[in-house]
Amino acid sequence: MTIMTSPTASATSSLLPLYKRAPMELVRGEGVTLIDADGNTYLDFTSGIGVNALGYADPGLRDALHQAADGLVHVSNLFRSASGEDLADRLVALSFADKVFFCNSGAEANEGAFKFARRWARALGGPAKHEIIALRGAFHGRLFASLAATDRPAYRAPFRPLAGGVTIAERSLTDLDAVLNSETTAALILEPVQAEGGVRVLDTHLLKELRAMTCERRIALIFDEIQCGLGRTGHLFAHERVDVYPDILTLAKPLAGGLPMGAVLMSDDIAASMQPGDHGTTFGGGPFVARVALYALERLSDPALLKEVRENGFWLRLRLQQLAERTGRVRAIRGIGYIWGLDVYEPAADVIARARDVGLLLVSAGEHTIRLLPPLVASRDDLDAGLQRLELALG
Ligand code: PLP
């Protein structure tokens, strides 16, 4: 097979240098394997940061892309789009939700969710209702309101003032009880599995109590499942595992098989407070992306795939614990399904660089946490091969 080569982006690249990119250029993929311009192969345990759930060169996804390309790419939201409507119907059929808004990224989905929640809370509780509460360790995006709900001082400090009316609270019931008691609180947003913040599976009891409190106090509960949703935990939605349902759910990452798409799912109650013109976006839910997303959703909601992720997730926990004991290089392991965080003593970046050298791609989730996010189609053999390389990288 011919390997395509093109120049690697260098320090003189015209791209704004916002990312510490790995040096190689990835040009092809097959299943769970990525191949660089020099022909080196890597097992991908990043999935393009939780996006490429179906791995690479998936024949079904390729067909869906081709079929979508035979139709219109974009019409704008001035007109109806059958695939956008079908996709919304499908998401509603698969979830607690009654209505769906489409956008183009995770941060944009959360920004939309904040607006919907505030509109609803004000309609219900009067003009003072506006405050959005997020949790310690949260990551909700890099735009002004989603950044205000993101607990990363280094991301926030250079860009102050951030959007007002957003507070970060401790992940304890006592603290949350106090902030949720405020007359001004409109919404609580949380990730059922905090991903960027170190891979923390939130406690079921905490989630149940927060649901009860927010119901009682008429506060919108928003679940950000941009990273932990759509199959990553072995359930289509992470909250299904704990049987706790939000008023609003945000999705993105794997939703459209690698094309940019975000979605805000909500109950009729929330939807009823929004009027035409209250919110919008040019590209959201266009025919091309929605058509591909319909295919991706069908695959991600397949019970056989979800069962495999759940079962392999249990196996992964065991294997990671053994690996931690053998190497003595891992302080803690957290995760579920196909999302795992390993706290290491040394900088995570050092382990990630060594893993790359032995053909394994990893991503961090904090200074000292490496994160495993294999494609959901990774078999046990793929996972096993990745863990062997991880052990080599840990040394
Ligand atoms: N929310 C969560 C939980 C995420 O993990 C991310 C991205 O990593 C976002 C929001 C932001 O999504 P995007 O980068 O598409 O704006």
mmCIF file of C-alpha atoms and ligand atoms in Angstrom:
data_model
loop_
_atom_site.group_PDB
_atom_site.id
_atom_site.type_symbol
_atom_site.label_atom_id
_atom_site.label_comp_id
_atom_site.label_asym_id
_atom_site.label_seq_id
_atom_site.Cartn_x
_atom_site.Cartn_y
_atom_site.Cartn_z
ATOM 1 C CA MET A 1 0.000 0.000 0.000
ATOM 2 C CA THR A 2 1.273 3.484 -0.844
ATOM 3 C CA ILE A 3 1.901 5.748 2.083
ATOM 4 C CA MET A 4 0.991 9.351 1.333
ATOM 5 C CA THR A 5 3.483 11.844 2.593
ATOM 6 C CA SER A 6 3.179 15.564 3.103
ATOM 7 C CA PRO A 7 5.288 18.030 5.036
ATOM 8 C CA THR A 8 4.890 18.004 8.809
ATOM 9 C CA ALA A 9 3.608 21.281 10.291
ATOM 10 C CA SER A 10 6.635 23.093 11.648
ATOM 11 C CA ALA A 11 7.276 26.016 13.934
ATOM 12 C CA THR A 12 6.946 28.239 10.877
ATOM 13 C CA SER A 13 3.442 26.930 10.097
ATOM 14 C CA SER A 14 0.729 29.518 9.518
ATOM 15 C CA LEU A 15 -1.467 27.738 12.046
ATOM 16 C CA LEU A 16 -2.007 29.595 15.300
ATOM 17 C CA PRO A 17 0.203 27.616 17.696
ATOM 18 C CA LEU A 18 -2.414 26.760 20.311
ATOM 19 C CA TYR A 19 -1.721 23.055 20.560
ATOM 20 C CA LYS A 20 1.289 21.032 21.595
ATOM 21 C CA ARG A 21 0.964 18.690 18.650
ATOM 22 C CA ALA A 22 2.792 15.387 18.397
ATOM 23 C CA PRO A 23 5.462 15.555 15.692
ATOM 24 C CA MET A 24 4.111 12.946 13.282
ATOM 25 C CA GLU A 25 1.418 13.459 10.679
ATOM 26 C CA LEU A 26 -1.328 10.830 10.716
ATOM 27 C CA VAL A 27 -2.469 10.032 7.217
ATOM 28 C CA ARG A 28 -4.551 6.835 7.328
ATOM 29 C CA GLY A 29 -6.342 4.513 9.661
ATOM 30 C CA GLU A 30 -7.822 1.058 9.821
ATOM 31 C CA GLY A 31 -9.926 -0.115 12.753
ATOM 32 C CA VAL A 32 -8.097 0.961 15.912
ATOM 33 C CA THR A 33 -4.795 1.610 14.104
ATOM 34 C CA LEU A 34 -3.500 4.927 12.782
ATOM 35 C CA ILE A 35 -0.620 5.215 10.332
ATOM 36 C CA ASP A 36 1.698 8.187 9.959
ATOM 37 C CA ALA A 37 3.334 9.679 6.879
ATOM 38 C CA ASP A 38 6.464 7.587 7.498
ATOM 39 C CA GLY A 39 4.477 4.354 7.663
ATOM 40 C CA ASN A 40 4.676 3.947 11.451
ATOM 41 C CA THR A 41 1.575 2.423 13.018
ATOM 42 C CA TYR A 42 -0.057 3.344 16.318
ATOM 43 C CA LEU A 43 -2.850 1.834 18.357
ATOM 44 C CA ASP A 44 -5.154 4.737 18.968
ATOM 45 C CA PHE A 45 -6.355 5.054 22.559
ATOM 46 C CA THR A 46 -7.459 8.664 22.058
ATOM 47 C CA SER A 47 -10.212 8.328 19.414
ATOM 48 C CA GLY A 48 -9.493 11.920 18.401
ATOM 49 C CA ILE A 49 -10.388 12.872 22.013
ATOM 50 C CA GLY A 50 -13.500 10.741 22.215
ATOM 51 C CA VAL A 51 -14.783 11.387 18.703
ATOM 52 C CA ASN A 52 -13.793 8.405 16.561
ATOM 53 C CA ALA A 53 -15.894 5.817 18.364
ATOM 54 C CA LEU A 54 -16.194 3.758 15.180
ATOM 55 C CA GLY A 55 -12.440 3.703 14.637
ATOM 56 C CA TYR A 56 -11.007 4.277 11.168
ATOM 57 C CA ALA A 57 -12.038 3.320 7.629
ATOM 58 C CA ASP A 58 -15.347 1.955 8.877
ATOM 59 C CA PRO A 59 -17.098 0.762 5.690
ATOM 60 C CA GLY A 60 -20.586 1.662 6.953
ATOM 61 C CA LEU A 61 -19.511 5.176 7.879
ATOM 62 C CA ARG A 62 -17.833 5.580 4.515
ATOM 63 C CA ASP A 63 -21.074 4.567 2.746
ATOM 64 C CA ALA A 64 -23.076 6.966 4.905
ATOM 65 C CA LEU A 65 -20.689 9.786 4.009
ATOM 66 C CA HIS A 66 -21.001 8.985 0.314
ATOM 67 C CA GLN A 67 -24.778 8.810 0.469
ATOM 68 C CA ALA A 68 -24.934 12.066 2.406
ATOM 69 C CA ALA A 69 -22.728 13.694 -0.235
ATOM 70 C CA ASP A 70 -25.254 12.752 -2.909
ATOM 71 C CA GLY A 71 -27.762 15.055 -1.227
ATOM 72 C CA LEU A 72 -27.591 18.706 -0.217
ATOM 73 C CA VAL A 73 -24.753 19.684 2.086
ATOM 74 C CA HIS A 74 -26.350 22.774 3.601
ATOM 75 C CA VAL A 75 -29.676 24.566 3.375
ATOM 76 C CA SER A 76 -29.683 26.684 6.594
ATOM 77 C CA ASN A 77 -32.392 26.624 9.223
ATOM 78 C CA LEU A 78 -34.616 28.794 7.061
ATOM 79 C CA PHE A 79 -35.808 25.532 5.542
ATOM 80 C CA ARG A 80 -36.771 22.049 6.682
ATOM 81 C CA SER A 81 -34.262 19.231 6.471
ATOM 82 C CA ALA A 82 -35.608 15.685 6.585
ATOM 83 C CA SER A 83 -32.411 14.174 7.966
ATOM 84 C CA GLY A 84 -32.235 16.784 10.770
ATOM 85 C CA GLU A 85 -35.834 15.975 11.686
ATOM 86 C CA ASP A 86 -35.179 12.224 11.522
ATOM 87 C CA LEU A 87 -32.106 12.569 13.698
ATOM 88 C CA ALA A 88 -34.014 14.583 16.306
ATOM 89 C CA ASP A 89 -36.806 11.967 16.285
ATOM 90 C CA ARG A 90 -34.269 9.207 16.764
ATOM 91 C CA LEU A 91 -32.553 10.977 19.678
ATOM 92 C CA VAL A 92 -35.933 11.577 21.294
ATOM 93 C CA ALA A 93 -36.916 7.927 20.820
ATOM 94 C CA LEU A 94 -33.671 6.794 22.454
ATOM 95 C CA SER A 95 -33.706 9.192 25.416
ATOM 96 C CA PHE A 96 -35.710 11.012 28.089
ATOM 97 C CA ALA A 97 -35.975 14.064 25.813
ATOM 98 C CA ASP A 98 -38.862 15.568 23.860
ATOM 99 C CA LYS A 99 -37.052 18.190 21.786
ATOM 100 C CA VAL A 100 -33.575 18.618 20.263
ATOM 101 C CA PHE A 101 -31.489 21.596 19.142
ATOM 102 C CA PHE A 102 -28.506 20.975 16.875
ATOM 103 C CA CYS A 103 -25.291 22.971 16.802
ATOM 104 C CA ASN A 104 -21.644 22.401 15.885
ATOM 105 C CA SER A 105 -19.538 21.586 18.923
ATOM 106 C CA GLY A 106 -19.594 20.656 22.562
ATOM 107 C CA ALA A 107 -18.981 24.138 23.892
ATOM 108 C CA GLU A 108 -21.728 25.478 21.675
ATOM 109 C CA ALA A 109 -24.119 22.821 22.967
ATOM 110 C CA ASN A 110 -23.403 23.866 26.563
ATOM 111 C CA GLU A 111 -23.796 27.566 25.759
ATOM 112 C CA GLY A 112 -27.201 26.713 24.265
ATOM 113 C CA ALA A 113 -28.108 24.621 27.293
ATOM 114 C CA PHE A 114 -27.322 27.569 29.602
ATOM 115 C CA LYS A 115 -29.585 29.860 27.607
ATOM 116 C CA PHE A 116 -32.443 27.346 27.547
ATOM 117 C CA ALA A 117 -32.092 26.698 31.286
ATOM 118 C CA ARG A 118 -32.070 30.403 32.151
ATOM 119 C CA ARG A 119 -35.076 31.122 29.956
ATOM 120 C CA TRP A 120 -37.008 28.303 31.594
ATOM 121 C CA ALA A 121 -35.952 29.228 35.135
ATOM 122 C CA ARG A 122 -36.896 32.881 34.657
ATOM 123 C CA ALA A 123 -40.243 31.998 33.119
ATOM 124 C CA LEU A 124 -40.921 29.871 36.170
ATOM 125 C CA GLY A 125 -39.264 31.678 39.040
ATOM 126 C CA GLY A 126 -38.932 35.314 37.982
ATOM 127 C CA PRO A 127 -36.142 37.562 36.702
ATOM 128 C CA ALA A 128 -33.668 36.900 39.543
ATOM 129 C CA LYS A 129 -33.199 33.270 38.472
ATOM 130 C CA HIS A 130 -29.994 33.183 36.462
ATOM 131 C CA GLU A 131 -27.108 31.483 38.267
ATOM 132 C CA ILE A 132 -25.588 28.395 36.711
ATOM 133 C CA ILE A 133 -23.696 26.067 39.027
ATOM 134 C CA ALA A 134 -20.905 23.811 37.792
ATOM 135 C CA LEU A 135 -18.748 21.373 39.754
ATOM 136 C CA ARG A 136 -15.155 21.334 40.920
ATOM 137 C CA GLY A 137 -13.104 19.502 38.277
ATOM 138 C CA ALA A 138 -15.604 20.254 35.498
ATOM 139 C CA PHE A 139 -14.786 20.865 31.857
ATOM 140 C CA HIS A 140 -17.580 22.269 29.718
ATOM 141 C CA GLY A 141 -15.751 24.076 26.897
ATOM 142 C CA ARG A 142 -13.686 27.117 25.973
ATOM 143 C CA LEU A 143 -16.276 29.787 25.064
ATOM 144 C CA PHE A 144 -17.098 32.503 27.557
ATOM 145 C CA ALA A 145 -19.950 30.856 29.460
ATOM 146 C CA SER A 146 -18.736 27.282 29.059
ATOM 147 C CA LEU A 147 -15.277 28.440 30.186
ATOM 148 C CA ALA A 148 -16.831 30.107 33.227
ATOM 149 C CA ALA A 149 -18.224 26.645 34.051
ATOM 150 C CA THR A 150 -14.823 25.004 33.500
ATOM 151 C CA ASP A 151 -12.623 24.514 36.549
ATOM 152 C CA ARG A 152 -9.207 25.116 34.980
ATOM 153 C CA PRO A 153 -7.542 28.280 36.308
ATOM 154 C CA ALA A 154 -4.946 28.340 33.518
ATOM 155 C CA TYR A 155 -7.632 28.268 30.824
ATOM 156 C CA ARG A 156 -9.642 30.989 32.529
ATOM 157 C CA ALA A 157 -7.190 33.531 33.911
ATOM 158 C CA PRO A 158 -6.016 35.192 30.646
ATOM 159 C CA PHE A 159 -9.564 35.768 29.434
ATOM 160 C CA ARG A 160 -11.352 37.337 32.378
ATOM 161 C CA PRO A 161 -13.970 38.661 32.692
ATOM 162 C CA LEU A 162 -15.751 35.459 31.742
ATOM 163 C CA ALA A 163 -19.518 35.261 31.427
ATOM 164 C CA GLY A 164 -21.140 36.273 34.698
ATOM 165 C CA GLY A 165 -23.657 34.264 36.673
ATOM 166 C CA VAL A 166 -21.702 31.018 36.646
ATOM 167 C CA THR A 167 -20.314 29.559 39.891
ATOM 168 C CA ILE A 168 -18.144 26.535 40.539
ATOM 169 C CA ALA A 169 -19.137 24.530 43.616
ATOM 170 C CA GLU A 170 -17.466 21.693 45.495
ATOM 171 C CA ARG A 171 -18.589 18.157 44.669
ATOM 172 C CA SER A 172 -20.081 17.662 48.112
ATOM 173 C CA LEU A 173 -23.732 17.409 49.009
ATOM 174 C CA THR A 174 -23.398 19.889 51.848
ATOM 175 C CA ASP A 175 -21.868 22.584 49.628
ATOM 176 C CA LEU A 176 -24.269 21.896 46.814
ATOM 177 C CA ASP A 177 -27.243 21.959 49.146
ATOM 178 C CA ALA A 178 -26.264 25.512 50.098
ATOM 179 C CA VAL A 179 -25.748 26.871 46.560
ATOM 180 C CA LEU A 180 -28.833 25.144 45.252
ATOM 181 C CA ASN A 181 -30.842 26.825 47.991
ATOM 182 C CA SER A 182 -30.146 30.264 46.596
ATOM 183 C CA GLU A 183 -33.108 32.126 45.135
ATOM 184 C CA THR A 184 -31.005 33.011 42.096
ATOM 185 C CA THR A 185 -29.934 29.494 41.053
ATOM 186 C CA ALA A 186 -31.333 28.500 37.664
ATOM 187 C CA ALA A 187 -29.351 25.425 36.679
ATOM 188 C CA LEU A 188 -26.799 22.841 37.733
ATOM 189 C CA ILE A 189 -24.517 21.371 35.067
ATOM 190 C CA LEU A 190 -22.366 18.293 35.551
ATOM 191 C CA GLU A 191 -20.632 15.513 33.664
ATOM 192 C CA PRO A 192 -21.792 12.131 35.035
ATOM 193 C CA VAL A 193 -18.193 11.091 34.333
ATOM 194 C CA GLN A 194 -15.842 14.067 34.584
ATOM 195 C CA ALA A 195 -13.468 13.461 31.715
ATOM 196 C CA GLU A 196 -10.913 16.246 31.217
ATOM 197 C CA GLY A 197 -10.873 16.779 34.972
ATOM 198 C CA GLY A 198 -9.153 13.427 35.595
ATOM 199 C CA VAL A 199 -11.800 10.799 34.722
ATOM 200 C CA ARG A 200 -14.032 10.786 37.788
ATOM 201 C CA VAL A 201 -17.177 8.701 37.778
ATOM 202 C CA LEU A 202 -19.570 10.725 39.912
ATOM 203 C CA ASP A 203 -21.068 8.909 42.834
ATOM 204 C CA THR A 204 -24.557 7.472 42.186
ATOM 205 C CA HIS A 205 -25.864 8.664 45.544
ATOM 206 C CA LEU A 206 -24.641 12.205 44.817
ATOM 207 C CA LEU A 207 -26.394 12.185 41.426
ATOM 208 C CA LYS A 208 -29.643 10.878 42.885
ATOM 209 C CA GLU A 209 -29.623 13.462 45.674
ATOM 210 C CA LEU A 210 -28.862 16.259 43.220
ATOM 211 C CA ARG A 211 -31.748 15.150 41.030
ATOM 212 C CA ALA A 212 -34.085 15.206 44.026
ATOM 213 C CA MET A 213 -32.870 18.648 45.152
ATOM 214 C CA THR A 214 -33.091 20.210 41.696
ATOM 215 C CA CYS A 215 -36.604 18.798 41.157
ATOM 216 C CA GLU A 216 -37.800 20.083 44.494
ATOM 217 C CA ARG A 217 -36.268 23.540 43.984
ATOM 218 C CA ARG A 218 -37.172 23.796 40.306
ATOM 219 C CA ILE A 219 -33.605 24.082 39.106
ATOM 220 C CA ALA A 220 -32.729 22.727 35.677
ATOM 221 C CA LEU A 221 -30.371 19.755 35.811
ATOM 222 C CA ILE A 222 -28.037 19.654 32.814
ATOM 223 C CA PHE A 223 -25.912 16.600 32.074
ATOM 224 C CA ASP A 224 -22.924 17.260 29.838
ATOM 225 C CA GLU A 225 -22.317 13.894 28.166
ATOM 226 C CA ILE A 226 -20.206 15.336 25.401
ATOM 227 C CA GLN A 227 -17.368 12.992 26.285
ATOM 228 C CA CYS A 228 -18.971 10.297 28.460
ATOM 229 C CA GLY A 229 -22.166 9.864 26.437
ATOM 230 C CA LEU A 230 -23.052 7.968 23.268
ATOM 231 C CA GLY A 231 -21.748 4.585 24.347
ATOM 232 C CA ARG A 232 -18.479 5.454 26.079
ATOM 233 C CA THR A 233 -19.600 3.993 29.429
ATOM 234 C CA GLY A 234 -21.257 0.956 27.830
ATOM 235 C CA HIS A 235 -24.646 2.656 28.001
ATOM 236 C CA LEU A 236 -25.955 4.887 25.257
ATOM 237 C CA PHE A 237 -26.146 7.677 27.839
ATOM 238 C CA ALA A 238 -23.964 7.629 30.948
ATOM 239 C CA HIS A 239 -26.889 8.623 33.165
ATOM 240 C CA GLU A 240 -28.870 5.508 32.205
ATOM 241 C CA ARG A 241 -26.466 3.418 34.256
ATOM 242 C CA VAL A 242 -27.475 5.208 37.442
ATOM 243 C CA ASP A 243 -31.107 5.731 36.442
ATOM 244 C CA VAL A 244 -30.975 9.483 37.012
ATOM 245 C CA TYR A 245 -32.414 11.670 34.240
ATOM 246 C CA PRO A 246 -31.644 15.322 33.506
ATOM 247 C CA ASP A 247 -33.860 18.085 32.129
ATOM 248 C CA ILE A 248 -31.249 18.946 29.511
ATOM 249 C CA LEU A 249 -28.518 16.771 27.979
ATOM 250 C CA THR A 250 -25.637 17.961 25.810
ATOM 251 C CA LEU A 251 -23.913 15.741 23.258
ATOM 252 C CA ALA A 252 -21.210 16.246 20.618
ATOM 253 C CA LYS A 253 -17.906 14.436 19.894
ATOM 254 C CA PRO A 254 -18.899 11.047 18.315
ATOM 255 C CA LEU A 255 -22.411 12.142 17.348
ATOM 256 C CA ALA A 256 -21.713 12.611 13.635
ATOM 257 C CA GLY A 257 -18.940 10.060 13.133
ATOM 258 C CA GLY A 258 -16.154 12.675 13.155
ATOM 259 C CA LEU A 259 -18.001 15.572 11.521
ATOM 260 C CA PRO A 260 -18.558 18.566 13.803
ATOM 261 C CA MET A 261 -21.949 18.397 15.483
ATOM 262 C CA GLY A 262 -23.407 19.167 18.887
ATOM 263 C CA ALA A 263 -26.898 18.612 20.253
ATOM 264 C CA VAL A 264 -28.976 19.830 23.170
ATOM 265 C CA LEU A 265 -31.722 17.416 24.197
ATOM 266 C CA MET A 266 -34.431 18.671 26.544
ATOM 267 C CA SER A 267 -37.780 17.937 28.132
ATOM 268 C CA ASP A 268 -40.974 19.557 26.833
ATOM 269 C CA ASP A 269 -41.012 21.661 29.968
ATOM 270 C CA ILE A 270 -37.718 23.372 29.066
ATOM 271 C CA ALA A 271 -38.562 23.544 25.359
ATOM 272 C CA ALA A 272 -41.875 25.268 26.047
ATOM 273 C CA SER A 273 -40.146 28.401 27.339
ATOM 274 C CA MET A 274 -38.175 28.959 24.097
ATOM 275 C CA GLN A 275 -39.677 31.057 21.318
ATOM 276 C CA PRO A 276 -38.697 31.269 17.637
ATOM 277 C CA GLY A 277 -35.707 33.612 17.389
ATOM 278 C CA ASP A 278 -34.479 33.021 20.966
ATOM 279 C CA HIS A 279 -31.421 31.109 19.779
ATOM 280 C CA GLY A 280 -29.917 29.863 16.544
ATOM 281 C CA THR A 281 -26.877 28.835 14.533
ATOM 282 C CA THR A 282 -26.228 28.794 10.787
ATOM 283 C CA PHE A 283 -24.957 25.264 10.299
ATOM 284 C CA GLY A 284 -26.787 23.351 13.058
ATOM 285 C CA GLY A 285 -28.413 20.078 11.969
ATOM 286 C CA GLY A 286 -27.705 20.531 8.252
ATOM 287 C CA PRO A 287 -28.642 17.675 5.893
ATOM 288 C CA PHE A 288 -25.152 16.301 5.316
ATOM 289 C CA VAL A 289 -24.004 16.139 8.913
ATOM 290 C CA ALA A 290 -27.377 14.931 10.182
ATOM 291 C CA ARG A 291 -27.495 12.126 7.651
ATOM 292 C CA VAL A 292 -24.084 10.881 8.758
ATOM 293 C CA ALA A 293 -25.083 11.276 12.414
ATOM 294 C CA LEU A 294 -28.143 9.086 11.834
ATOM 295 C CA TYR A 295 -25.781 6.328 10.796
ATOM 296 C CA ALA A 296 -23.338 6.928 13.673
ATOM 297 C CA LEU A 297 -26.189 6.934 16.191
ATOM 298 C CA GLU A 298 -27.538 3.669 14.853
ATOM 299 C CA ARG A 299 -24.130 2.067 15.427
ATOM 300 C CA LEU A 300 -23.518 3.660 18.822
ATOM 301 C CA SER A 301 -26.914 2.603 20.140
ATOM 302 C CA ASP A 302 -26.466 -1.018 19.061
ATOM 303 C CA PRO A 303 -27.080 -3.124 22.215
ATOM 304 C CA ALA A 304 -24.370 -5.618 21.168
ATOM 305 C CA LEU A 305 -21.748 -2.842 20.950
ATOM 306 C CA LEU A 306 -22.820 -1.394 24.301
ATOM 307 C CA LYS A 307 -22.694 -4.815 25.974
ATOM 308 C CA GLU A 308 -19.189 -5.369 24.663
ATOM 309 C CA VAL A 309 -18.039 -1.979 25.988
ATOM 310 C CA ARG A 310 -19.539 -2.748 29.403
ATOM 311 C CA GLU A 311 -17.961 -6.202 29.606
ATOM 312 C CA ASN A 312 -14.592 -5.107 28.283
ATOM 313 C CA GLY A 313 -14.757 -2.199 30.712
ATOM 314 C CA PHE A 314 -14.923 -4.626 33.670
ATOM 315 C CA TRP A 315 -12.040 -6.568 32.188
ATOM 316 C CA LEU A 316 -10.053 -3.360 31.652
ATOM 317 C CA ARG A 317 -10.432 -2.408 35.310
ATOM 318 C CA LEU A 318 -8.926 -5.713 36.344
ATOM 319 C CA ARG A 319 -6.123 -5.555 33.829
ATOM 320 C CA LEU A 320 -5.276 -1.960 34.738
ATOM 321 C CA GLN A 321 -5.156 -2.863 38.421
ATOM 322 C CA GLN A 322 -2.749 -5.721 37.657
ATOM 323 C CA LEU A 323 -0.652 -3.420 35.494
ATOM 324 C CA ALA A 324 -0.529 -0.839 38.299
ATOM 325 C CA GLU A 325 0.644 -3.478 40.771
ATOM 326 C CA ARG A 326 3.261 -4.917 38.417
ATOM 327 C CA THR A 327 4.783 -1.602 37.402
ATOM 328 C CA GLY A 328 4.441 0.357 40.641
ATOM 329 C CA ARG A 329 4.122 3.442 38.426
ATOM 330 C CA VAL A 330 0.412 4.114 38.817
ATOM 331 C CA ARG A 331 -1.064 5.773 41.883
ATOM 332 C CA ALA A 332 -4.773 5.398 41.106
ATOM 333 C CA ILE A 333 -7.124 4.114 38.441
ATOM 334 C CA ARG A 334 -10.569 5.495 37.716
ATOM 335 C CA GLY A 335 -13.051 4.867 34.980
ATOM 336 C CA ILE A 336 -15.753 2.784 33.397
ATOM 337 C CA GLY A 337 -16.390 1.223 29.999
ATOM 338 C CA TYR A 338 -13.902 2.705 27.529
ATOM 339 C CA ILE A 339 -12.892 5.810 29.507
ATOM 340 C CA TRP A 340 -10.097 5.385 32.039
ATOM 341 C CA GLY A 341 -7.773 7.695 33.915
ATOM 342 C CA LEU A 342 -4.470 6.557 35.413
ATOM 343 C CA ASP A 343 -2.745 8.830 37.899
ATOM 344 C CA VAL A 344 1.009 8.510 37.422
ATOM 345 C CA TYR A 345 3.862 9.839 39.575
ATOM 346 C CA GLU A 346 5.739 11.446 36.700
ATOM 347 C CA PRO A 347 4.316 14.040 34.293
ATOM 348 C CA ALA A 348 1.627 12.436 32.109
ATOM 349 C CA ALA A 349 3.274 14.039 29.060
ATOM 350 C CA ASP A 350 6.407 11.894 29.594
ATOM 351 C CA VAL A 351 4.407 8.657 29.615
ATOM 352 C CA ILE A 352 2.433 9.806 26.573
ATOM 353 C CA ALA A 353 5.652 10.529 24.637
ATOM 354 C CA ARG A 354 7.130 7.115 25.519
ATOM 355 C CA ALA A 355 3.841 5.403 24.607
ATOM 356 C CA ARG A 356 3.978 7.074 21.200
ATOM 357 C CA ASP A 357 7.479 5.685 20.723
ATOM 358 C CA VAL A 358 6.152 2.161 21.273
ATOM 359 C CA GLY A 359 3.118 2.687 19.033
ATOM 360 C CA LEU A 360 0.345 3.709 21.422
ATOM 361 C CA LEU A 361 -1.508 7.031 21.347
ATOM 362 C CA LEU A 362 -2.723 8.398 24.684
ATOM 363 C CA VAL A 363 -4.056 11.722 25.919
ATOM 364 C CA SER A 364 -3.755 13.351 29.330
ATOM 365 C CA ALA A 365 -6.484 14.433 31.738
ATOM 366 C CA GLY A 366 -4.431 16.715 33.970
ATOM 367 C CA GLU A 367 -0.711 17.050 34.760
ATOM 368 C CA HIS A 368 -0.372 13.568 36.217
ATOM 369 C CA THR A 369 -3.237 11.651 34.665
ATOM 370 C CA ILE A 370 -3.161 9.696 31.447
ATOM 371 C CA ARG A 371 -6.486 8.982 29.814
ATOM 372 C CA LEU A 372 -7.458 5.954 27.760
ATOM 373 C CA LEU A 373 -10.251 6.548 25.238
ATOM 374 C CA PRO A 374 -10.091 3.683 22.754
ATOM 375 C CA PRO A 375 -12.583 3.584 19.884
ATOM 376 C CA LEU A 376 -15.723 1.742 20.998
ATOM 377 C CA VAL A 377 -15.102 -0.842 18.280
ATOM 378 C CA ALA A 378 -11.803 -1.882 19.921
ATOM 379 C CA SER A 379 -11.866 -5.631 20.576
ATOM 380 C CA ARG A 380 -10.404 -7.276 23.652
ATOM 381 C CA ASP A 381 -7.343 -8.177 21.575
ATOM 382 C CA ASP A 382 -6.919 -4.516 20.586
ATOM 383 C CA LEU A 383 -7.231 -3.479 24.225
ATOM 384 C CA ASP A 384 -4.801 -6.165 25.291
ATOM 385 C CA ALA A 385 -2.245 -5.047 22.692
ATOM 386 C CA GLY A 386 -2.640 -1.441 23.877
ATOM 387 C CA LEU A 387 -2.130 -2.419 27.515
ATOM 388 C CA GLN A 388 1.068 -4.287 26.651
ATOM 389 C CA ARG A 389 2.410 -1.121 25.033
ATOM 390 C CA LEU A 390 1.210 0.943 27.968
ATOM 391 C CA GLU A 391 3.191 -1.294 30.303
ATOM 392 C CA LEU A 392 6.288 -0.784 28.185
ATOM 393 C CA ALA A 393 5.733 2.968 28.253
ATOM 394 C CA LEU A 394 5.317 2.994 32.008
ATOM 395 C CA GLY A 395 8.646 1.194 32.253
HETATM 396 N N1 PLP B 1 -17.818 19.143 27.557
HETATM 397 C C1 PLP B 1 -17.046 18.068 27.754
HETATM 398 C C2 PLP B 1 -17.403 17.107 28.840
HETATM 399 C C3 PLP B 1 -15.924 17.858 26.959
HETATM 400 O O1 PLP B 1 -15.140 16.795 27.180
HETATM 401 C C4 PLP B 1 -15.621 18.790 25.948
HETATM 402 C C5 PLP B 1 -14.423 18.624 25.114
HETATM 403 O O2 PLP B 1 -13.493 17.936 25.419
HETATM 404 C C6 PLP B 1 -16.472 19.885 25.775
HETATM 405 C C7 PLP B 1 -17.556 20.035 26.600
HETATM 406 C C8 PLP B 1 -16.183 20.897 24.702
HETATM 407 O O3 PLP B 1 -16.426 20.351 23.457
HETATM 408 P P1 PLP B 1 -15.815 21.058 22.144
HETATM 409 O O4 PLP B 1 -14.342 20.914 22.211
HETATM 410 O O5 PLP B 1 -16.456 20.289 21.008
HETATM 411 O O6 PLP B 1 -16.270 22.469 22.188
#
